[in-house]
Coordinates of C-alpha atoms and ligand atoms in Angstrom, one line a residue:
M30 CA 102.4 81.5 114.2
N31 CA 106.0 80.6 113.5
H32 CA 108.5 83.0 115.0
G33 CA 111.2 80.3 115.7
P34 CA 114.3 79.4 113.7
V35 CA 113.8 78.2 110.2
T36 CA 113.2 74.5 110.2
L37 CA 112.9 71.7 107.7
A38 CA 109.1 71.9 108.1
D39 CA 109.2 75.6 107.0
A40 CA 111.4 74.7 103.9
D41 CA 108.9 71.9 103.0
A42 CA 106.0 74.4 103.4
D43 CA 107.8 76.8 101.0
A44 CA 108.4 74.1 98.5
D45 CA 104.8 73.0 98.7
A46 CA 103.5 76.5 98.2
E47 CA 105.8 76.9 95.2
A48 CA 104.6 73.6 93.7
R49 CA 101.0 74.7 94.2
A50 CA 101.7 77.9 92.4
R51 CA 103.3 76.1 89.5
D52 CA 100.3 73.6 89.3
A53 CA 97.9 76.6 89.1
G54 CA 100.0 78.2 86.4
V55 CA 100.8 81.1 88.7
P56 CA 104.2 82.8 87.9
V57 CA 107.0 82.1 90.3
T58 CA 109.7 84.7 90.8
N59 CA 112.1 86.1 93.4
F60 CA 110.3 89.4 94.3
D61 CA 112.5 90.7 97.1
P62 CA 112.0 94.3 98.1
E63 CA 114.6 94.2 100.8
C64 CA 117.5 92.6 99.1
D65 CA 117.0 93.5 95.4
P66 CA 119.0 96.7 94.7
A67 CA 116.3 97.9 92.2
F68 CA 113.9 98.6 95.1
K69 CA 116.5 100.9 96.8
E70 CA 116.9 102.8 93.6
D71 CA 113.1 103.2 92.7
P72 CA 110.9 101.3 95.2
L73 CA 107.5 102.5 94.0
G74 CA 108.4 102.1 90.3
T75 CA 109.8 98.6 90.9
I76 CA 106.7 97.5 92.9
L77 CA 104.4 98.9 90.1
A78 CA 106.4 97.0 87.5
A79 CA 105.5 93.8 89.3
Q80 CA 101.9 94.2 88.1
Q81 CA 103.2 92.9 84.8
L82 CA 103.9 89.5 86.3
G83 CA 100.2 88.9 86.9
D84 CA 97.2 89.5 89.2
V85 CA 98.8 86.9 91.6
F86 CA 102.3 85.5 91.6
Y87 CA 104.5 83.6 94.1
S88 CA 107.8 84.9 95.4
T89 CA 110.4 82.6 96.7
A90 CA 112.1 85.4 98.6
A91 CA 112.3 85.4 102.5
R92 CA 110.0 82.6 103.7
G93 CA 108.0 82.5 100.4
F94 CA 104.8 84.5 99.9
W95 CA 102.0 85.0 97.4
V96 CA 101.8 88.5 95.9
I97 CA 98.5 90.2 94.9
T98 CA 98.5 93.1 92.5
R99 CA 94.9 93.9 91.6
Y100 CA 92.4 96.2 93.3
D101 CA 89.4 93.9 93.4
L102 CA 91.5 91.0 94.7
Y103 CA 93.0 93.2 97.4
K104 CA 89.5 94.4 98.4
E105 CA 88.3 90.8 98.6
I106 CA 91.2 89.8 100.9
S107 CA 91.3 92.9 103.2
Q108 CA 87.5 92.7 103.8
D109 CA 87.6 89.0 104.9
P110 CA 89.6 89.0 108.1
A111 CA 88.2 85.6 109.2
R112 CA 89.9 83.9 106.3
Y113 CA 92.9 86.3 105.9
S114 CA 94.3 87.2 109.3
N115 CA 96.6 90.1 110.3
C116 CA 98.0 88.2 113.2
E117 CA 101.6 88.4 112.0
T118 CA 103.8 91.4 111.5
F119 CA 105.3 90.6 108.1
T120 CA 109.1 91.1 107.7
F121 CA 111.4 89.9 105.0
Y122 CA 113.6 88.1 107.6
R123 CA 113.9 84.3 106.9
D124 CA 113.9 83.8 110.6
P125 CA 111.7 86.7 111.8
P126 CA 112.0 87.9 115.4
P127 CA 108.6 88.3 117.1
V128 CA 107.2 91.8 116.8
F129 CA 103.6 92.3 117.9
H130 CA 101.6 95.5 117.1
L131 CA 98.4 96.3 118.9
P132 CA 95.8 96.7 117.4
A133 CA 97.2 95.8 114.0
N134 CA 98.0 92.1 114.8
L135 CA 94.6 91.3 116.3
D136 CA 91.7 90.0 114.2
P137 CA 88.0 90.9 114.9
P138 CA 86.3 90.7 117.3
E139 CA 89.3 91.4 119.6
H140 CA 90.6 93.9 117.1
T141 CA 87.3 95.9 117.0
K142 CA 87.4 96.4 120.7
V143 CA 90.9 97.7 120.9
R144 CA 90.6 99.8 117.8
K145 CA 87.7 101.6 119.4
L146 CA 90.0 102.8 122.1
I147 CA 92.3 104.7 119.7
T148 CA 89.6 106.0 117.3
P149 CA 88.7 109.1 119.3
L150 CA 92.5 110.0 119.5
L151 CA 92.6 110.4 115.7
S152 CA 89.1 111.5 114.9
P153 CA 88.5 114.6 112.6
A154 CA 87.7 116.6 115.8
A155 CA 90.9 115.5 117.5
V156 CA 93.0 116.2 114.4
K157 CA 91.4 119.7 114.1
R158 CA 92.8 120.5 117.6
L159 CA 96.3 119.5 116.4
E160 CA 96.1 121.7 113.2
P161 CA 97.3 125.0 114.8
R162 CA 100.4 123.1 116.2
A163 CA 101.1 121.7 112.7
R164 CA 100.8 125.2 111.1
A165 CA 103.1 126.7 113.6
S166 CA 105.6 123.9 113.2
V167 CA 105.7 124.2 109.3
A168 CA 105.9 128.0 109.5
T169 CA 109.0 127.9 111.8
I170 CA 110.7 125.2 109.8
A171 CA 110.0 126.9 106.4
D172 CA 111.3 130.2 107.8
E173 CA 114.5 128.4 108.9
V174 CA 114.9 126.8 105.5
A175 CA 114.2 130.1 103.6
A176 CA 116.9 131.8 105.8
R177 CA 119.4 129.0 105.2
G178 CA 118.6 128.8 101.4
G179 CA 118.1 125.0 101.4
C180 CA 117.7 121.9 103.4
D181 CA 117.7 118.1 103.5
F182 CA 114.0 118.0 103.2
M183 CA 113.8 114.5 104.7
A184 CA 115.6 115.2 108.0
D185 CA 115.0 118.9 108.3
V186 CA 111.3 119.0 107.3
A187 CA 109.5 115.7 106.6
L188 CA 110.6 113.9 109.7
R189 CA 110.3 116.9 112.0
I190 CA 106.7 117.9 111.3
P191 CA 105.0 114.7 112.4
A192 CA 107.2 114.6 115.5
E193 CA 106.5 118.2 116.4
V194 CA 102.7 117.6 115.9
F195 CA 102.4 114.3 117.8
L196 CA 105.4 113.6 120.1
E197 CA 104.1 115.6 123.1
H198 CA 100.7 114.2 122.6
M199 CA 102.3 110.8 123.0
G200 CA 103.8 112.0 126.3
L201 CA 107.3 112.3 125.0
P202 CA 109.7 115.3 125.2
L203 CA 110.1 117.3 122.0
A204 CA 113.6 118.1 123.2
G205 CA 114.7 114.5 122.5
A206 CA 112.8 114.3 119.2
D207 CA 115.8 113.4 116.9
E208 CA 116.8 110.5 119.0
I209 CA 113.3 109.2 119.6
V210 CA 112.5 109.4 115.9
A211 CA 115.7 107.6 114.9
T212 CA 115.1 104.8 117.5
R213 CA 111.5 104.3 116.6
L214 CA 112.2 104.2 112.9
L215 CA 115.2 102.0 113.1
P216 CA 113.2 98.7 112.9
A217 CA 112.1 99.7 109.3
K218 CA 115.8 99.9 108.3
L219 CA 116.7 96.5 109.6
N220 CA 116.3 93.3 107.6
A221 CA 117.7 89.9 106.8
S222 CA 120.9 91.3 105.3
N223 CA 121.9 94.0 107.8
D224 CA 120.6 92.4 111.0
P225 CA 120.4 88.7 110.3
G226 CA 119.7 87.6 113.9
G227 CA 117.3 90.4 114.7
V228 CA 119.5 91.6 117.6
Q229 CA 119.4 95.3 116.7
L230 CA 115.7 95.0 116.1
A231 CA 115.0 93.6 119.5
A232 CA 117.2 96.3 121.1
A233 CA 115.4 99.1 119.3
V234 CA 112.0 97.8 120.3
A235 CA 113.1 97.4 123.9
K236 CA 114.4 101.0 124.0
V237 CA 111.1 102.5 122.8
R238 CA 109.1 100.3 125.1
G239 CA 111.3 101.5 128.0
M240 CA 110.5 105.1 127.2
F241 CA 106.8 104.4 127.4
E242 CA 107.1 102.4 130.6
E243 CA 108.7 105.4 132.2
V244 CA 106.0 107.7 130.9
L245 CA 103.3 105.4 132.3
A246 CA 104.9 105.3 135.8
D247 CA 105.0 109.1 135.8
R248 CA 101.4 109.6 134.5
R249 CA 100.1 107.3 137.2
R250 CA 101.4 109.9 139.7
R251 CA 100.9 113.0 137.6
P252 CA 98.2 112.7 135.0
A253 CA 98.6 115.0 131.9
D254 CA 96.6 115.9 128.8
D255 CA 98.1 113.2 126.6
I256 CA 97.6 109.8 125.1
P257 CA 99.2 107.6 127.8
T258 CA 97.1 109.4 130.5
Y259 CA 93.9 108.8 128.4
L260 CA 94.8 105.1 127.9
L261 CA 95.3 104.7 131.7
S262 CA 91.6 105.7 132.1
Q263 CA 90.3 103.3 129.5
Q264 CA 88.6 99.9 130.0
L265 CA 88.7 96.7 127.9
D266 CA 86.2 93.9 128.6
G267 CA 85.2 95.8 131.8
R268 CA 88.8 96.1 133.3
P269 CA 91.5 98.7 133.0
L270 CA 94.1 98.3 130.3
T271 CA 97.3 96.5 131.4
D272 CA 100.6 98.4 131.2
E273 CA 101.6 95.9 128.5
E274 CA 98.6 96.8 126.4
I275 CA 99.2 100.6 126.8
V276 CA 102.9 100.2 125.9
Q277 CA 102.0 98.2 122.8
L278 CA 99.4 100.8 121.7
C279 CA 101.8 103.7 122.3
Y280 CA 104.6 101.8 120.4
T281 CA 102.3 101.3 117.4
L282 CA 100.9 104.9 117.4
L283 CA 104.4 106.4 117.7
G284 CA 105.8 104.4 114.8
T285 CA 102.8 104.8 112.5
S286 CA 102.6 108.6 113.1
L287 CA 106.2 109.4 112.2
G288 CA 107.8 107.8 109.2
T289 CA 104.7 107.2 107.1
T290 CA 103.5 110.8 106.5
A291 CA 107.2 111.9 106.2
S292 CA 107.7 109.5 103.4
T293 CA 104.7 110.8 101.3
M294 CA 105.8 114.4 102.1
A295 CA 109.2 113.8 100.6
F296 CA 108.0 112.1 97.4
L297 CA 105.5 114.9 96.9
F298 CA 108.1 117.6 97.4
K299 CA 110.6 115.9 95.1
L300 CA 107.9 116.0 92.4
L301 CA 107.0 119.6 93.1
A302 CA 110.7 120.6 93.0
E303 CA 111.0 119.0 89.6
N304 CA 107.8 120.4 88.2
Q305 CA 107.6 124.2 87.9
A306 CA 104.1 124.2 86.3
L307 CA 102.7 122.2 89.2
R308 CA 104.4 124.5 91.8
R309 CA 102.9 127.5 90.0
R310 CA 99.5 125.9 90.1
V311 CA 99.8 125.3 93.9
N312 CA 100.9 128.9 94.4
D313 CA 98.2 130.5 92.2
T314 CA 95.2 128.2 93.0
P315 CA 95.5 126.9 96.6
Q316 CA 92.2 125.0 96.1
V317 CA 94.2 122.4 94.2
V318 CA 95.9 121.3 97.4
G319 CA 93.2 118.8 98.5
G320 CA 93.3 117.0 95.2
L321 CA 97.1 117.2 95.1
V322 CA 97.4 115.5 98.5
E323 CA 95.0 112.7 97.5
E324 CA 97.0 112.0 94.3
A325 CA 100.3 112.1 96.3
L326 CA 98.8 109.5 98.6
R327 CA 97.8 107.4 95.6
C328 CA 101.1 107.7 93.7
F329 CA 103.5 107.7 96.7
P330 CA 102.0 105.5 99.4
A331 CA 104.3 105.3 102.4
I332 CA 103.2 101.6 103.0
P333 CA 103.0 100.1 99.5
L334 CA 102.8 96.6 100.8
V335 CA 100.6 95.0 103.5
S336 CA 100.4 91.4 104.5
R337 CA 97.9 88.8 105.6
T338 CA 98.1 85.1 106.7
V339 CA 95.7 82.5 105.3
Q340 CA 93.5 80.8 107.9
G341 CA 92.4 77.3 106.9
D342 CA 92.6 76.0 103.3
V343 CA 91.2 78.3 100.6
D344 CA 90.4 78.0 96.9
F345 CA 91.3 81.5 95.7
H346 CA 90.0 81.8 92.1
G347 CA 91.4 78.4 91.3
I348 CA 94.6 78.6 93.3
T349 CA 95.0 76.4 96.4
W350 CA 96.1 78.4 99.5
K351 CA 96.9 76.5 102.7
D352 CA 96.6 77.4 106.3
G353 CA 99.6 79.6 107.2
D354 CA 100.4 80.7 103.6
R355 CA 101.6 84.3 103.6
L356 CA 100.1 87.0 101.3
L357 CA 101.7 90.3 100.3
L358 CA 99.2 92.8 98.9
L359 CA 100.7 95.4 96.7
L360 CA 98.6 98.4 97.8
S361 CA 100.4 100.8 95.4
A362 CA 99.8 98.5 92.4
A363 CA 96.1 98.2 93.3
S364 CA 96.0 102.0 93.4
A365 CA 97.3 102.0 89.9
D366 CA 94.8 99.4 88.6
P367 CA 93.9 100.8 85.1
D368 CA 90.3 99.5 85.5
L369 CA 89.7 102.0 88.3
F370 CA 92.3 104.7 87.7
P371 CA 92.5 105.8 84.0
S372 CA 96.1 106.6 82.9
P373 CA 97.3 105.5 86.4
E374 CA 100.9 106.5 85.7
K375 CA 99.8 110.2 85.4
M376 CA 100.0 112.2 88.6
D377 CA 96.7 114.2 88.3
P378 CA 95.6 116.4 91.1
D379 CA 92.2 116.7 89.4
R380 CA 91.5 113.0 89.4
L381 CA 87.9 112.4 90.5
P382 CA 86.9 110.0 91.9
N383 CA 90.2 109.0 93.6
R384 CA 89.4 105.9 95.7
H385 CA 93.1 105.1 96.2
L386 CA 94.2 102.5 98.7
A387 CA 97.0 104.3 100.4
F388 CA 95.3 103.8 103.8
G389 CA 94.1 100.3 103.0
L390 CA 90.6 98.9 103.4
G391 CA 88.6 96.8 105.8
P392 CA 89.0 96.6 109.6
H393 CA 92.7 97.5 109.6
R394 CA 92.2 100.6 107.4
C395 CA 94.7 103.3 108.7
A396 CA 93.6 104.8 111.9
G397 CA 95.6 108.0 111.3
A398 CA 94.3 108.9 107.8
H399 CA 92.8 112.3 109.0
L400 CA 96.1 113.2 110.8
A401 CA 98.2 112.3 107.7
R402 CA 96.0 114.2 105.4
M403 CA 96.0 117.3 107.6
E404 CA 99.8 117.3 108.0
L405 CA 100.3 117.0 104.2
R406 CA 97.8 119.7 103.4
V407 CA 99.2 122.1 106.0
L408 CA 102.7 121.5 104.8
V409 CA 101.9 122.3 101.2
E410 CA 99.9 125.4 102.2
E411 CA 102.3 127.0 104.7
W412 CA 105.5 126.1 102.8
H413 CA 104.3 127.7 99.6
R414 CA 103.3 130.8 101.4
R415 CA 107.0 131.2 102.4
I416 CA 108.9 129.3 99.7
P417 CA 107.0 129.4 96.4
D418 CA 110.1 128.3 94.4
Y419 CA 112.7 125.7 95.0
H420 CA 114.5 123.0 93.1
L421 CA 116.4 119.8 93.7
G422 CA 120.0 119.8 95.1
D423 CA 122.6 117.2 94.4
L424 CA 120.8 113.8 94.4
C425 CA 123.8 111.6 94.0
G426 CA 123.3 110.2 97.6
L427 CA 119.6 109.6 97.1
T428 CA 118.5 106.1 98.0
H429 CA 115.5 104.5 99.8
E430 CA 114.9 102.4 102.9
V431 CA 112.6 99.6 102.0
S432 CA 110.7 97.1 104.1
V433 CA 106.9 97.0 104.0
A434 CA 107.3 100.8 104.2
V435 CA 109.4 102.9 101.9
R436 CA 111.2 106.2 102.6
M437 CA 113.9 108.3 101.0
T438 CA 117.1 108.6 103.0
T439 CA 117.8 112.2 102.0
L440 CA 116.2 114.8 99.7
P441 CA 118.4 118.0 99.2
L442 CA 116.3 121.0 98.2
V443 CA 117.5 124.5 97.3
V444 CA 115.4 127.6 97.7
G445 CA 114.7 129.7 94.6
Q446 CA 114.4 128.8 90.9
A447 CA 117.1 126.7 89.3
A448 CA 119.5 128.6 87.1
A449 CA 118.7 128.2 83.4
P450 CA 120.8 125.4 81.8
Ligands
HEM524 C1 100.7 109.1 104.6 C2 100.6 108.5 105.8 C3 100.1 107.2 106.1 C4 99.8 106.1 105.3 C5 100.1 106.0 103.8 C6 99.3 105.0 106.1 C7 99.0 103.8 105.7 C8 98.5 102.7 106.5 C9 98.2 101.4 106.0 C10 98.4 100.9 104.6 C11 97.9 100.7 107.1 C12 97.6 99.2 107.2 C13 96.3 98.7 106.6 C14 96.2 97.3 106.5 O1 97.0 96.5 107.1 O2 95.3 96.8 105.8 C15 97.9 101.5 108.3 C16 97.6 101.1 109.5 C17 97.6 102.0 110.6 N1 98.0 103.3 110.6 FE1 98.5 104.4 109.0 N2 99.3 105.5 107.4 C18 99.7 106.8 107.5 C19 99.8 107.6 108.6 C20 99.4 107.3 109.8 C21 99.3 108.2 111.0 C22 99.7 109.6 110.9 C23 98.9 107.4 112.0 C24 98.7 108.0 113.4 C25 99.0 107.5 114.5 C26 98.6 106.1 111.6 C27 98.1 105.1 112.4 C28 97.9 103.8 111.9 C29 97.5 102.7 112.8 C30 97.2 102.8 114.3 C31 97.3 101.6 112.0 C32 96.9 100.2 112.4 C33 95.4 100.1 112.2 C34 94.7 98.7 112.6 O3 95.4 97.7 112.4 O4 93.6 98.8 113.0 N3 98.9 106.0 110.2 N4 98.3 102.8 107.9

């Protein structure tokens, strides 16, 4: 895998891939979610619009990559890890610094063994045990918002809930939550334009790793009821996990548990704040919440893009892919494939079936899906018990952070109905 500086060989490989795309009649464009301002304005809409370019197209952005927009093609790729590897953490850097995520960057059979270690931590039973904590957290936060008359939903609600539910479980102090969340989410804000050499990225990764190294040293002396202690007791291939493996797993679990769910929470609450009829439905018929959460996941996936790397040369429906070619799979576009989702542009809480791809498919399917669903459901239920009516505040500062994940930077909400115009 190439993590070194950009070389002439890389440039040749890009030109070769572009030439193969043109030979196969595949559209070539500059699809660049990190640098194109349209993505900051409306990331999910801009990604969806890319469907119009074709089922597959080639982007010359960053180091060059093939983009896949259709459900069945996405399914074919994500369920064939031998041919389409997840060994690289995709970034839009031209010269990407090495970032390794365990278990995400392993392929089967190694991936299967490591993934089994974390499955019990996020099982339905484990998530059920976290639900009272989630309810208490939303109740306190919503009461505070009601008393203040409004909030920045992103900072005051969406980013706080996942942290309050999961941080102590990760062995980290709730008292330092704001700083921990900011540090762990910083890498998603960095890219080729604001951190060209990856210096800030490396520093943020090192800081989070350092926190877990301290936690591990402490748990060796004083075991606790948390994930680092559990991982210290686990075996891989008949030996205890190394500190490096535990730190890697904790790094991944912390990052994936925080910003993702927060992102979908904010998109959903923006929609609810704008739509009085939908709010009324949630208030009057709480049974709609399950369907609403699924449709929010389909329409507002926190990770609308996932990547794979081609292993060996492949003929993909008449297109020649070569060893090392990078693929970017537009999950959100696949979840809006009209063949599977009639009127995909319509946000419909009654949509059944709703086999959206917000959590992916195949061996790397999201390990935290039960936790994310529970937090979203509990937020909608407990919030509306306390704050049935609310509307958007001044959105003039609203923009989005965009990498493979997307997130609003702020979302001002005001409690109560908007004054009639
Ligand atoms: C709305 C919230 C969430 C969404 C939309 C989401 C989505 C995803 C997606 C699309 C993937 C990658 C699938 C692939 O590469 O094919 C993923 C992986 C992962 N997610 Fe989530 N996620 C969410 C919340 C969470 C939470 C709360 C956790 C809890 C820790 C979590 C843990 C993970 C882990 C560990 C992986 C790596 C799995 C592997 O490679 O085996 N996620 N998630």
